[in-house]
Coordinates of C-alpha atoms and ligand atoms in Angstrom, one line a residue:
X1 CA 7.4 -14.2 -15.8
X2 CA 7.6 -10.9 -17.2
X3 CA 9.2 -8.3 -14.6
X4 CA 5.9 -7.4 -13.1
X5 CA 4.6 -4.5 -10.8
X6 CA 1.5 -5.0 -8.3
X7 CA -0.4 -1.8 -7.7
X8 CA -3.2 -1.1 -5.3
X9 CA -5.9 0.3 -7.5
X10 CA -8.1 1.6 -4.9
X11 CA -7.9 3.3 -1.4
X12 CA -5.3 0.5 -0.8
X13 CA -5.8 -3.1 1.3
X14 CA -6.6 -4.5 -2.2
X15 CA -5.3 -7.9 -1.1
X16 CA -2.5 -6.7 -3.0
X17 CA -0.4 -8.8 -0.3
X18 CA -1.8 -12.4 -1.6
X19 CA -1.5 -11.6 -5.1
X20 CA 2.3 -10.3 -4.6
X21 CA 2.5 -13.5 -2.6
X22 CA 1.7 -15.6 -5.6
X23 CA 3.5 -13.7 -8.4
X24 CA 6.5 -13.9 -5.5
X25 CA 7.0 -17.7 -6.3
X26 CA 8.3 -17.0 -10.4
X27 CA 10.6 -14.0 -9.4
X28 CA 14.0 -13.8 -8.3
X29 CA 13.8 -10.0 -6.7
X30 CA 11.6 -8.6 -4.7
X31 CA 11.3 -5.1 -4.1
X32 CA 8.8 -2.3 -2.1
X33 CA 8.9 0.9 -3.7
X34 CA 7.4 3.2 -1.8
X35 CA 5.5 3.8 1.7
X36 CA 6.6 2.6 4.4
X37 CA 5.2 0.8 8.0
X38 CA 2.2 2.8 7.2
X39 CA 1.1 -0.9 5.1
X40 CA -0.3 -4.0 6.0
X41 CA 0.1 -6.7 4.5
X42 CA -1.9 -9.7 4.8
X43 CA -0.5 -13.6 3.6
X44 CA -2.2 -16.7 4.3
X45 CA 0.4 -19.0 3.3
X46 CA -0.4 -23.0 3.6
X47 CA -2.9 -22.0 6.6
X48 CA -0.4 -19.4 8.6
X49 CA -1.5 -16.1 8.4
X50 CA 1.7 -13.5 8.2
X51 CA 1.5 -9.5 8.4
X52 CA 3.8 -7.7 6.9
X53 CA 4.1 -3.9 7.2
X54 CA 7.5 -3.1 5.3
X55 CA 9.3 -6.8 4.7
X56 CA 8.5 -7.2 1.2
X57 CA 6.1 -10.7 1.5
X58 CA 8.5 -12.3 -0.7
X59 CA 10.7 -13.4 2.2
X60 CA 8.6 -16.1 2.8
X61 CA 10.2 -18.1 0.3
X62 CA 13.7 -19.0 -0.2
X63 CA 16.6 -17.7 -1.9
X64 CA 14.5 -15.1 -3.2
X65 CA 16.3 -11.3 -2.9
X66 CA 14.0 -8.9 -0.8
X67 CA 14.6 -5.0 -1.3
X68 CA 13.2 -2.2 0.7
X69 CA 14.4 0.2 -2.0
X70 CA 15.0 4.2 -2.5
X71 CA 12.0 5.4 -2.2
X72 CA 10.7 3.8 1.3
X73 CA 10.8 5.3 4.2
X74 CA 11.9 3.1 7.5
X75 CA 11.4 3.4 10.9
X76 CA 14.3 1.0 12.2
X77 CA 12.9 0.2 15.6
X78 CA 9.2 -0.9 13.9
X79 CA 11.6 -3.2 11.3
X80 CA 13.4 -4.9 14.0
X81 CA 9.6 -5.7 15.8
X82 CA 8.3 -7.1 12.3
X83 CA 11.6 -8.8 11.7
X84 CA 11.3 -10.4 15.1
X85 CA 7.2 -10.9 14.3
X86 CA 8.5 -13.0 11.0
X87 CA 11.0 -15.0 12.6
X88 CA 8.6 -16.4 15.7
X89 CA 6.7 -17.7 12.7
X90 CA 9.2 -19.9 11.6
X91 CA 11.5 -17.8 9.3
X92 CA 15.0 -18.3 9.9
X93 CA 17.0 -15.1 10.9
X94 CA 19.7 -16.4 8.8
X95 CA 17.3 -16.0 5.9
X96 CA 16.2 -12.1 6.6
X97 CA 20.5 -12.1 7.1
X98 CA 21.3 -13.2 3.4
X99 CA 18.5 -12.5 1.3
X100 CA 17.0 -9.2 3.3
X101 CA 18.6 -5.5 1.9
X102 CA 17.9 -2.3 2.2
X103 CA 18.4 1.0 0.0
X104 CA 21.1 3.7 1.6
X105 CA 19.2 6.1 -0.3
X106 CA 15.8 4.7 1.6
X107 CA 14.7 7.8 4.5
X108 CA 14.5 7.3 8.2
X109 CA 11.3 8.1 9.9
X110 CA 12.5 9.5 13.1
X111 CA 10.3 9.6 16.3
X112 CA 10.3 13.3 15.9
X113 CA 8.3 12.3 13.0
X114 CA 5.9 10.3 14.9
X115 CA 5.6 13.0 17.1
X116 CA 4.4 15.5 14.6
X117 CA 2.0 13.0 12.6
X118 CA 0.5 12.1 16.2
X119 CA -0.1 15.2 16.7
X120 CA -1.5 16.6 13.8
X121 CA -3.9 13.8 13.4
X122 CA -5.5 14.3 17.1
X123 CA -5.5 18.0 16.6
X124 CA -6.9 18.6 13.2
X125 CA -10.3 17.2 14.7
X126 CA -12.7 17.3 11.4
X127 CA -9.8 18.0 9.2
X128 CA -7.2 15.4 10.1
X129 CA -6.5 13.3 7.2
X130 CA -6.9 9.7 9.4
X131 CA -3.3 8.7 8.9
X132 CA -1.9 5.5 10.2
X133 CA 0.2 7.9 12.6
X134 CA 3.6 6.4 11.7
X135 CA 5.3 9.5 10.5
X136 CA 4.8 9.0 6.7
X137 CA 3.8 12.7 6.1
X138 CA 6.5 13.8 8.2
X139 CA 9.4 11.8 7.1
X140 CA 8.4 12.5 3.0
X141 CA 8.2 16.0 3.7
X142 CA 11.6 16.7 5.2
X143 CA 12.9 14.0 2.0
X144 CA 11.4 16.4 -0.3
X145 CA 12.5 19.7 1.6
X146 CA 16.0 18.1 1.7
X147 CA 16.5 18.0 5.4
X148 CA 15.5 14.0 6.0
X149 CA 17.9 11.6 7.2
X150 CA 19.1 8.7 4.9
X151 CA 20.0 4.8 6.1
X152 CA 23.4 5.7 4.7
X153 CA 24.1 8.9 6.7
X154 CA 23.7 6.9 9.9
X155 CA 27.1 4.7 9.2
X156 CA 29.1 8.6 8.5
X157 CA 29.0 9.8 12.4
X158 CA 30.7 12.8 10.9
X159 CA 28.3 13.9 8.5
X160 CA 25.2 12.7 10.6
X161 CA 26.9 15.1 13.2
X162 CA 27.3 18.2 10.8
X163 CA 23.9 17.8 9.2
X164 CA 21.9 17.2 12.6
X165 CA 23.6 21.1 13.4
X166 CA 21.6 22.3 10.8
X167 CA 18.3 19.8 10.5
X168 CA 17.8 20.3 14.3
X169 CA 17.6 23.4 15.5
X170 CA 15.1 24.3 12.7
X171 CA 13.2 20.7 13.3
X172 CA 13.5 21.7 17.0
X173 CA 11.9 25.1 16.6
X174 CA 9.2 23.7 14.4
X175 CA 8.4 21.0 17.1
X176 CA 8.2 23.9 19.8
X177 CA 6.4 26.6 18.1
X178 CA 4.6 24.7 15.6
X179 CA 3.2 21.6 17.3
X180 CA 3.9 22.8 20.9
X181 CA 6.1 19.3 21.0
X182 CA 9.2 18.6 23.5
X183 CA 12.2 19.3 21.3
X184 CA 15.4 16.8 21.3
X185 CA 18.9 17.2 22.1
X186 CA 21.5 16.7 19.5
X187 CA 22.9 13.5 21.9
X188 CA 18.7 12.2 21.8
X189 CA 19.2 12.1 18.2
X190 CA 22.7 10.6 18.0
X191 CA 21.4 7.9 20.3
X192 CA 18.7 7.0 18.6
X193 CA 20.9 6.9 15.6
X194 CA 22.9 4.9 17.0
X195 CA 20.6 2.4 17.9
X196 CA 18.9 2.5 14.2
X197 CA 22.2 2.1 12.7
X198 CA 22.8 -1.5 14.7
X199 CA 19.4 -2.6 13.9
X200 CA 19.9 -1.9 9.6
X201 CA 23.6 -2.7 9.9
X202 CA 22.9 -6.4 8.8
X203 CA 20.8 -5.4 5.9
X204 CA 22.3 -2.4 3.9
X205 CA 23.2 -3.3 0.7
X206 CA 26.1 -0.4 0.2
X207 CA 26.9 -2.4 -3.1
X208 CA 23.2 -2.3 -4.7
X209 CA 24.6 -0.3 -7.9
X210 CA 26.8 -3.1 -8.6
X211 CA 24.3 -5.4 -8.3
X212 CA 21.7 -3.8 -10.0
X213 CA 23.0 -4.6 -13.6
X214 CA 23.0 -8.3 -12.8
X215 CA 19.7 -8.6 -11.8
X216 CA 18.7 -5.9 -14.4
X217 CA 19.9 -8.3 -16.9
X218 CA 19.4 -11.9 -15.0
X219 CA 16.6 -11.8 -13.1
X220 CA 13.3 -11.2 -12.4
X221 CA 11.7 -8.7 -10.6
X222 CA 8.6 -8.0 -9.1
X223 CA 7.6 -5.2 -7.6
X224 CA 5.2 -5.1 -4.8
X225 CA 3.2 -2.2 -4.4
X226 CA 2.0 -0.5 -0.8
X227 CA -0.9 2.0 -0.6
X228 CA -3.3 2.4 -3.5
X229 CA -3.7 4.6 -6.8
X230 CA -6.6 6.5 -5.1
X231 CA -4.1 7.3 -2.1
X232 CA -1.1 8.8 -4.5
X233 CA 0.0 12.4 -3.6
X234 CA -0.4 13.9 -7.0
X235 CA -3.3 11.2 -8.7
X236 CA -5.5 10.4 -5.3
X237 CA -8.6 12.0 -3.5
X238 CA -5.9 14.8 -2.5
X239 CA -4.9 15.6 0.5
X240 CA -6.8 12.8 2.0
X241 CA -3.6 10.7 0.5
X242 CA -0.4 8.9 1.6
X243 CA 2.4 10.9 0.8
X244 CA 4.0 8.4 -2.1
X245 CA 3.7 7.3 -5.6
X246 CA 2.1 3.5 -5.4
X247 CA 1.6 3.4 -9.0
X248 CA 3.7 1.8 -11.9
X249 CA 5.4 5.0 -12.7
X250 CA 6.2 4.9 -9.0
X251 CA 7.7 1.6 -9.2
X252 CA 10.7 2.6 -11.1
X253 CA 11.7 5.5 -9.3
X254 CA 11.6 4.1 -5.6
X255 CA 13.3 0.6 -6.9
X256 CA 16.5 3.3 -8.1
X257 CA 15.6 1.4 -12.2
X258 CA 14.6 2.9 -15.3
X259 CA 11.1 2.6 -16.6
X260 CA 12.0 -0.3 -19.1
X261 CA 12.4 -2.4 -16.2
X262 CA 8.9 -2.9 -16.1
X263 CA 6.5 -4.7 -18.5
X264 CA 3.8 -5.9 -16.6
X265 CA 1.5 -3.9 -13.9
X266 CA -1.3 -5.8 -12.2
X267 CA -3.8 -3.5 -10.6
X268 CA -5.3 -5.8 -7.5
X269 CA -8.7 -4.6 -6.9
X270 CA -11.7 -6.1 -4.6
X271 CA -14.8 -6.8 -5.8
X272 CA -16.4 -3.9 -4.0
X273 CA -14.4 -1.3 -2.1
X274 CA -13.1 -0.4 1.5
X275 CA -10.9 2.8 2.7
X276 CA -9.4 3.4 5.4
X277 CA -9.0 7.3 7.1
X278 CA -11.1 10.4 6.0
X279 CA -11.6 11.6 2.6
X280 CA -14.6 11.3 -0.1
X281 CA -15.7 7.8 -0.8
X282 CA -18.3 8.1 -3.2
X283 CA -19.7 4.7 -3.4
X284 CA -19.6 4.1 0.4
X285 CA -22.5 2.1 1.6
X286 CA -24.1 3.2 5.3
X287 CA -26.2 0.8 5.2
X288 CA -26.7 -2.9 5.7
X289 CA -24.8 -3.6 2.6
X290 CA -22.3 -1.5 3.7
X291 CA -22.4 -3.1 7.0
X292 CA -22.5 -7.1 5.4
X293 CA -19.4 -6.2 3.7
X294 CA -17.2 -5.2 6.4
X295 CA -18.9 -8.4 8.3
X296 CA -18.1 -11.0 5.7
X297 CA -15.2 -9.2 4.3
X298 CA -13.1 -8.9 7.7
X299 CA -12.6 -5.2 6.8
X300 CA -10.6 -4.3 9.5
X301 CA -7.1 -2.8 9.1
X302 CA -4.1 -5.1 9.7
X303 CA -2.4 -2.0 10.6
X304 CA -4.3 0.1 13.2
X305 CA -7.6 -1.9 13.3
X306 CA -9.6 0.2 12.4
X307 CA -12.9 -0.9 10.8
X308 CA -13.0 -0.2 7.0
X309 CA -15.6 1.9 5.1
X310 CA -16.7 0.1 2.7
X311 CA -19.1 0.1 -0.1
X312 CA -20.2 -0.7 -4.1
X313 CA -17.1 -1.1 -6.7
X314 CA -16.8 1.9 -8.7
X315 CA -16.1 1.6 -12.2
X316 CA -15.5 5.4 -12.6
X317 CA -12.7 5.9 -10.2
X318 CA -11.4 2.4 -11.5
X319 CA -11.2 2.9 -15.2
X320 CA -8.9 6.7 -13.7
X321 CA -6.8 4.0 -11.3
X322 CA -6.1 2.0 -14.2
X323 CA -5.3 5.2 -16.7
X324 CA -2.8 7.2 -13.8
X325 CA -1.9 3.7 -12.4
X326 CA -0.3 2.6 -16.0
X327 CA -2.3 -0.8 -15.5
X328 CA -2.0 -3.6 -18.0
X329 CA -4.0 -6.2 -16.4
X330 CA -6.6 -6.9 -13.4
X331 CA -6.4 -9.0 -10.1
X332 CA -9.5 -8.9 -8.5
X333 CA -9.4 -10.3 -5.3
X334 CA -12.6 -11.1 -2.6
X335 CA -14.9 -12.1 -4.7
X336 CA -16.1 -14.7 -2.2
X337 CA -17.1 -11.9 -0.2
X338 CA -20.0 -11.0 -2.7
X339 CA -21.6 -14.8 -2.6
X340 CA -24.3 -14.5 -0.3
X341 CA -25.6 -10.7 -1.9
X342 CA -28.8 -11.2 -3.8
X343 CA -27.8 -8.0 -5.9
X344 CA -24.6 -6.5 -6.6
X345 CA -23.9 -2.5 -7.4
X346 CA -21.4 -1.4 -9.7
X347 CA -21.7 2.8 -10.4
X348 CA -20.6 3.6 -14.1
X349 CA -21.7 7.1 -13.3
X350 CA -21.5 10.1 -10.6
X351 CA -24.9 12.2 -10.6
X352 CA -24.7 15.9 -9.4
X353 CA -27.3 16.4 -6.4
X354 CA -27.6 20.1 -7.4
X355 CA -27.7 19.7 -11.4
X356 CA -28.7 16.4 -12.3
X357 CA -25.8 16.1 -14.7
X358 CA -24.7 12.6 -14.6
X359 CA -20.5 12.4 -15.3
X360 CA -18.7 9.4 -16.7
X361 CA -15.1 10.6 -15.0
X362 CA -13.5 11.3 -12.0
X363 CA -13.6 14.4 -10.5
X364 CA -10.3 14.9 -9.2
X365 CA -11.2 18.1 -6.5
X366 CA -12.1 16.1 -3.7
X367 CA -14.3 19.0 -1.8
X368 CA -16.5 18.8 -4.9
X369 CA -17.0 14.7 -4.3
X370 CA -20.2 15.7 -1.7
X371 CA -22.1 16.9 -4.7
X372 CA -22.4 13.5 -6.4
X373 CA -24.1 10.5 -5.8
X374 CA -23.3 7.0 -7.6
X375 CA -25.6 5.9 -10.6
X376 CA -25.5 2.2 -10.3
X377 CA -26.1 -0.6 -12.5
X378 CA -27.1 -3.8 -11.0
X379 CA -26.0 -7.0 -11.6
X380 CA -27.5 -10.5 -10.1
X381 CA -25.8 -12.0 -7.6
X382 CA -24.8 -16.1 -7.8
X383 CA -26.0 -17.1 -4.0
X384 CA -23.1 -19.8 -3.9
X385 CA -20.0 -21.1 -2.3
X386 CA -17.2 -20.0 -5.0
X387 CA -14.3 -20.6 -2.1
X388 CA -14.0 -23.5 -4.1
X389 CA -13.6 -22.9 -7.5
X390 CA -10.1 -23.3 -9.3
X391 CA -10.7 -22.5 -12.7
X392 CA -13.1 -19.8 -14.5
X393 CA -15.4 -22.6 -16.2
X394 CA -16.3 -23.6 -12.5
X395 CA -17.3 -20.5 -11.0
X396 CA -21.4 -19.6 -11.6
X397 CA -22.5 -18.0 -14.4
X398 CA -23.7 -14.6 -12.6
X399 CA -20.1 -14.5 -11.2
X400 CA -18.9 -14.6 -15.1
X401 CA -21.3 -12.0 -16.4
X402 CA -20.4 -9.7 -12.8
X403 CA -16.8 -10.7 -14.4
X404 CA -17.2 -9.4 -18.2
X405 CA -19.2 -6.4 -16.7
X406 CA -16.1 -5.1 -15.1
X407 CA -13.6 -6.1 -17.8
X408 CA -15.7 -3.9 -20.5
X409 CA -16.6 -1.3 -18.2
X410 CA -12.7 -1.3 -17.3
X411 CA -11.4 -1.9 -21.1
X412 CA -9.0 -4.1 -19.1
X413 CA -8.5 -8.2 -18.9
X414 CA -8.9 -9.6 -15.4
X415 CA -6.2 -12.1 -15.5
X416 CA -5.9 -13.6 -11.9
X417 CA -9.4 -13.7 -9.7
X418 CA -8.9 -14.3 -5.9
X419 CA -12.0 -16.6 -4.1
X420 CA -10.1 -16.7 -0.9
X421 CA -7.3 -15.6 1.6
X422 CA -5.3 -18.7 0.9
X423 CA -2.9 -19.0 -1.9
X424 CA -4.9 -21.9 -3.9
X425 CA -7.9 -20.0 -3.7
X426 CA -6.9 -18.4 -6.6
X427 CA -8.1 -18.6 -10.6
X428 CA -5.5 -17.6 -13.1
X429 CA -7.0 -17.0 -16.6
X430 CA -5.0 -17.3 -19.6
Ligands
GDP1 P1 -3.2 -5.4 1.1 O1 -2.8 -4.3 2.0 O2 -3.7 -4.9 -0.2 O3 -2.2 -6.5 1.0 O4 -4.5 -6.1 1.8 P2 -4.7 -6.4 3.4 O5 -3.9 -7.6 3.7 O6 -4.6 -5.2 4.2 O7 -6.2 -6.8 3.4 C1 -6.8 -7.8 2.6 C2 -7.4 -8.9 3.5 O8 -8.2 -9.7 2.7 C3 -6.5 -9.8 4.1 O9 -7.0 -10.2 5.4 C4 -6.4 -11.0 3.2 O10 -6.0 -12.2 3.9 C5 -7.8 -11.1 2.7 N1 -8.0 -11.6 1.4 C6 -7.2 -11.5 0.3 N2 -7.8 -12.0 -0.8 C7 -9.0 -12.5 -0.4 C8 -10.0 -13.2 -1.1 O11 -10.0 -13.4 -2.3 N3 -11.1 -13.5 -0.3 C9 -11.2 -13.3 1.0 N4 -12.3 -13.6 1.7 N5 -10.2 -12.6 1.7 C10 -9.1 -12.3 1.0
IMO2 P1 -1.8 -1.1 2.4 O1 -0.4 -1.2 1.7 C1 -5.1 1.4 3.4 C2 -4.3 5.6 4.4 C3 -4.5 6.1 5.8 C4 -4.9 7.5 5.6 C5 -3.9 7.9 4.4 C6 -2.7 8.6 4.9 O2 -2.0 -2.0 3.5 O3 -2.8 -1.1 1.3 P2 -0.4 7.7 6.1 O4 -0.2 7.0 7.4 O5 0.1 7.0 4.9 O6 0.1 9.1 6.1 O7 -2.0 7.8 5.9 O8 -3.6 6.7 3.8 N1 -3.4 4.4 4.3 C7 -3.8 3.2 4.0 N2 -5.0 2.7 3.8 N3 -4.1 0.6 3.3 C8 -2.8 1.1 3.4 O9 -1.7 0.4 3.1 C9 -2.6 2.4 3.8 N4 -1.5 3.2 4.1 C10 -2.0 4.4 4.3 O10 -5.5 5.3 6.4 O11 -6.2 7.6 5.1
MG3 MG1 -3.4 -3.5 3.9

């Protein structure tokens, strides 16, 4: 296998988990990029159903190197829970202990952090953004304004000790003034240090830069995208967005490789869509289609089980995802979930309420996403059990033509179809 990238190409919860999952078996390296506990992760591996939030999925095999690289952001105490999670399910500690590493240069998501994405989100009423309130905002925002805590700065009590005197009085008066929050004593935050230092200890890879050219040059990689294209900071519906890159481009920066290290992306998309949170959804359904989805679908997030919007695919937002996402080639996963629909909506428009003028691309203001509606095109639905089908020449003939649609539409090959949670429900085309 080619050293491959998975990226969510829509508001995220793709399935991107499964498809990682399966790619997982033919690589050697296993790395997340970006995100961090803010993801879940859904495998159903030979009928045992694992969630994963920050472990790359790859763990569940053996002998396979699993990275949480650069460019996540950890909260140590929610690692140790899904670490523990994992192992009551029949993966050996001694496993996570050899074959588990994480980036130094990765962030910590401290509770202060928590704290002030709590906050915000139950205090923004009809502005918050509907986070997963596990400090993702927070954490990437001190990264980027060069005050955030790194894995590695917890094993140099002397430099935690002389950077804390100048992150915390400011964090402290921005927790007080701004938020109204309790602030935290310098010996809080050593303590909790401490403890998040014991629980990463194991798992730091301090020699990743000399390994890095051997498995540049030996091995392959796969990297397993969180989030979505249509949640990236700079490319999603803006600011209803993660605070990450979870595209291709993404993938090299976070995983601490050049750009060459990649030759493959696989954009996972569902057959319809689903989001999670606020923001514009333009294709989301409110009605009983909307409704049958989520029903058949399990739209529910794995995270903070929350029920998912959900709605028609859309073609227009997916041929952008699959421009900004650098996408070579399609996954499209859920397809089962469309069996028992008479008719099935695509939009390959946006219409303006106000104008009439139809567009063919993506507006990328999000306040201006109210003014359009979604022209669809409808395709016939095949009214049969796919769950079933292995190979493309089995599944029905509307499913095909559904199939084609998309591909043209998306001037992109669907290579791997997904008719089920479980690995062999799967139909890899050539
Ligand atoms: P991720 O965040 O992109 O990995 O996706 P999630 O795990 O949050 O959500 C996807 C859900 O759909 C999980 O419950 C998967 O087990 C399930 N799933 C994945 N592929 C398929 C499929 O082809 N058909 C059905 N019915 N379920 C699927
Ligand atoms: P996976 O990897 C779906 C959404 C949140 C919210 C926005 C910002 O399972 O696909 P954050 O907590 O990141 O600051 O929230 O992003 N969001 C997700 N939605 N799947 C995810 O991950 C998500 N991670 C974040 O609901 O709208
Ligand atoms: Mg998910």
């Amino acid at each position: 296998m080619k050293n491959t990238v998975v990226v969510g190409a829509q508001f995220g919860d793709e399935g991107k988990a499964k498809i990682t999952d399966i790619l997982a078996k033919e690589a050697d390296f296993i790395t997340r990029f970006q995100g961090g506990s803010n993801a879940g992760h859904t495998v159903v591996a030979d009928g045992k159903k694992y969630a994963f939030h920050l472990i790359p999925s790859g763990i569940l095999y053996e002998n396979k190197i699993c990275m949480l690289g650069a460019g996540c952001v950890i909260k140590p105490d929610d690692l140790e829970k899904e670490i523990n999670d994992i192992v009551s399910q029949g993966v050996s500690i001694e496993r996570f202990k050899n074959c588990f590493k994480i980036s130094p240069l990765a962030h910590i998501t401290m509770k202060y952090h928590t704290d002030i994405d709590g906050y915000s989100e139950n205090n923004l009423k009809e502005n918050k953004i509907g986070t997963t309130k596990k400090g993702i905002g927070p954490t990437y925002t001190d990264k980027y304004n060069r005050c955030g805590i790194r894995v590695e700065d917890l094993f140099h009590p002397e430099i935690l000790s002389k950077k804390l005197d100048i992150i915390l009085p400011k964090k402290n008066r921005e927790l007080e003034f701004v938020y109204n929050l309790k602030p935290y004593s310098k010996e809080d935050i050593l303590k909790e240090c401490e403890l998040y230092r014991k629980i990463l200890a194991p798992y730091v890879d301090f020699k990743w830069e000399d390994n890095l050219s051997d498995i540049l040059k030996n091995k392959t990689i796969l990297f397993e995208g969180a989030q979505g294209v249509m949640l990236d900071i700079d490319y999603g519906t803006y600011p209803y967005v993660t605070s990450s890159s979870p595209t291709a481009g993404g993938a090299a920066i976070g995983a601490s490789m050049g750009v060459s290290a990649i030759q493959r992306a696989v954009g996972v998309f569902k057959a319809y869509m689903t989001r999670v949170g606020e923001g514009a959804f333009i294709t989301e359904s409110l009605d009983d289609d909307g409704e049958k989805l989520r029903t058949i679908g399990g739209e529910f997030g794995v995270t903070t089980g929350r029920p998912r919007r959900c709605g028609w695919f859309d073609a227009i937002s997916a041929k952008y995802s699959v421009l900004v996402g650098g996408l070579t080639e399609i996954a499209l996963t859920k397809l089962d979930v469309l069996d028992s629909f008479k008719e099935i909506k695509i939009a390959v428009a946006y219409k303006n309420k106000k104008t009439g003028e139809i567009i063919k691309y993506y507006p990328t203001n999000v306040y201006t996403h109210k003014d359009f509606e979604p022209v669809y095109e409808t395709c016939q639905g095949w009214l049969s059990d796919i769950t079933k089908c292995r190979t493309y020449d089995e599944l029905p003939q509307n499913a095909k033509l559904y199939l084609k649609k998309l591909e043209e539409i998306l001037g992109t090959k669907i290579t791997i179809i997904s008719v089920g949670p479980d690995r062999e429900q799967t139909i890899f085309i050539q």
